[in-house]
Amino acid sequence: MLQCLALYIGALCHDLDHRGKNNKFMLDTESPLAAIYSTSTMEHHHFNQTVTILQQAIAMTASDLSASSKPWDIQVETVKVIFEEFYQQGDAERAAGRIPIPMMDRNQPDQQPSSQVGFLTGICVPCYTLLDSLIP
């Protein structure tokens, strides 16, 4: 299934935003794209256009949220790491004289459960529901 999805995305993105000219023409005419991509001008352009679209696409968000779709024991360990990162930011904010938001305040660990429930129900479930409707 993963290979099929990769091939599908590759097929969609092949020659994305093709300008009707080859790499040599782009270099010889000093096109703006050739100034950005000095080798394999159009291939680099197609790839970067693809990345730009994927960053807007729901699939990038779903990948970012993927820990929430893992088995519970793995998800629990991931959440510990994420909250430690949040707490370190909260510590840095407190050291800078700021008040961290409750989720990033290690002095308020009771905020973790409601934060996770809100994250799962408000962000993860809608994201994966949409992704499932787009790519069943």
Coordinates of C-alpha atoms in Angstrom, one line a residue:
M1 CA 0.0 0.0 0.0
L2 CA 2.8 2.4 0.9
Q3 CA 4.6 1.8 -2.4
C4 CA 1.3 2.5 -4.3
L5 CA 0.9 5.8 -2.5
A6 CA 4.5 6.8 -3.2
L7 CA 4.1 5.9 -6.9
Y8 CA 0.8 7.9 -7.0
I9 CA 2.4 11.0 -5.5
G10 CA 5.4 10.6 -7.8
A11 CA 3.1 10.4 -10.8
L12 CA 1.1 13.4 -9.7
C13 CA 4.3 15.5 -9.1
H14 CA 6.3 14.5 -12.1
D15 CA 6.9 17.6 -14.2
L16 CA 4.8 19.7 -11.8
D17 CA 4.7 23.3 -13.0
H18 CA 6.7 22.3 -16.1
R19 CA 7.5 25.4 -18.2
G20 CA 7.7 23.6 -21.5
K21 CA 11.4 24.1 -21.8
N22 CA 14.3 21.8 -20.9
N23 CA 17.2 22.4 -18.4
K24 CA 19.7 23.5 -21.1
F25 CA 17.3 26.2 -22.4
M26 CA 16.7 27.4 -18.9
L27 CA 20.4 27.7 -18.3
D28 CA 21.2 29.2 -21.7
T29 CA 18.5 31.9 -21.3
E30 CA 19.5 32.6 -17.7
S31 CA 16.0 32.0 -16.5
P32 CA 15.1 32.9 -12.9
L33 CA 14.7 29.2 -12.2
A34 CA 18.2 28.5 -13.5
A35 CA 19.5 31.2 -11.1
I36 CA 17.9 29.3 -8.2
Y37 CA 18.7 25.8 -9.4
S38 CA 22.0 25.6 -11.4
T39 CA 21.9 21.9 -12.0
S40 CA 18.8 19.8 -13.0
T41 CA 16.9 23.0 -12.9
M42 CA 13.4 21.7 -13.7
E43 CA 13.8 18.5 -11.6
H44 CA 14.7 20.7 -8.6
H45 CA 11.8 23.0 -9.3
H46 CA 9.3 20.0 -9.6
F47 CA 10.6 18.6 -6.3
N48 CA 10.4 21.9 -4.5
Q49 CA 6.9 22.6 -5.9
T50 CA 5.9 19.1 -4.6
V51 CA 7.3 19.9 -1.1
T52 CA 5.5 23.2 -1.0
I53 CA 2.2 21.5 -1.8
L54 CA 2.8 18.7 0.7
Q55 CA 3.5 21.2 3.4
Q56 CA 0.0 22.6 2.7
A57 CA -1.4 19.1 2.4
I58 CA -3.2 17.2 5.2
A59 CA -0.7 14.3 4.8
M60 CA 2.1 16.4 6.3
T61 CA 0.0 17.2 9.3
A62 CA -0.9 13.5 9.7
S63 CA 2.7 12.6 9.6
D64 CA 3.5 15.1 12.2
L65 CA 0.7 13.7 14.4
S66 CA 1.6 10.1 13.8
A67 CA 2.6 9.3 17.4
S68 CA -1.1 9.6 18.3
S69 CA -1.9 6.7 16.0
K70 CA 0.6 4.3 17.5
P71 CA -0.1 1.6 20.0
W72 CA -0.8 2.9 23.5
D73 CA 2.5 1.9 25.1
I74 CA 4.5 3.7 22.3
Q75 CA 2.2 6.7 22.5
V76 CA 2.7 7.0 26.2
E77 CA 6.5 7.1 25.9
T78 CA 6.3 9.6 23.0
V79 CA 4.1 11.9 25.1
K80 CA 6.6 11.8 27.9
V81 CA 9.3 13.0 25.6
I82 CA 7.1 15.7 24.1
F83 CA 6.0 17.0 27.5
E84 CA 9.7 17.1 28.7
E85 CA 10.3 19.3 25.6
F86 CA 7.3 21.5 26.6
Y87 CA 8.6 21.7 30.2
Q88 CA 12.1 22.8 29.0
Q89 CA 10.5 25.6 27.0
G90 CA 8.4 26.5 30.0
D91 CA 11.6 26.6 32.2
A92 CA 13.3 28.8 29.7
E93 CA 10.2 31.1 29.6
R94 CA 10.2 31.3 33.4
A95 CA 14.0 32.1 33.4
A96 CA 13.3 34.9 30.9
G97 CA 10.7 36.4 33.3
R98 CA 7.6 35.1 31.5
I99 CA 4.8 32.9 32.6
P100 CA 4.6 29.7 30.6
I101 CA 1.2 28.4 29.4
P102 CA -0.1 25.7 31.8
M103 CA 0.7 22.9 29.3
M104 CA 4.4 23.9 29.4
D105 CA 4.6 24.5 33.1
R106 CA 6.2 21.6 34.9
N107 CA 4.6 22.9 38.1
Q108 CA 1.2 22.0 36.6
P109 CA 1.4 18.4 35.6
D110 CA -2.3 18.0 36.2
Q111 CA -2.7 19.8 32.8
Q112 CA -1.3 16.9 30.8
P113 CA -4.5 14.7 30.7
S114 CA -6.9 17.5 29.5
S115 CA -4.2 18.7 27.1
Q116 CA -3.8 15.3 25.5
V117 CA -7.6 14.7 25.3
G118 CA -8.0 18.1 23.6
F119 CA -5.2 17.4 21.2
L120 CA -6.5 14.0 20.3
T121 CA -10.2 15.0 19.9
G122 CA -9.6 18.5 18.5
I123 CA -6.7 18.0 16.2
C124 CA -5.8 14.3 15.6
V125 CA -9.3 12.8 15.1
P126 CA -10.4 15.5 12.6
C127 CA -7.1 15.3 10.7
Y128 CA -7.2 11.5 10.3
T129 CA -10.9 11.6 9.5
L130 CA -10.3 14.0 6.6
L131 CA -7.2 12.0 5.5
D132 CA -9.3 8.8 5.5
S133 CA -12.0 10.4 3.4
L134 CA -9.3 11.6 0.9
I135 CA -7.3 8.4 0.8
P136 CA -9.5 5.6 2.2

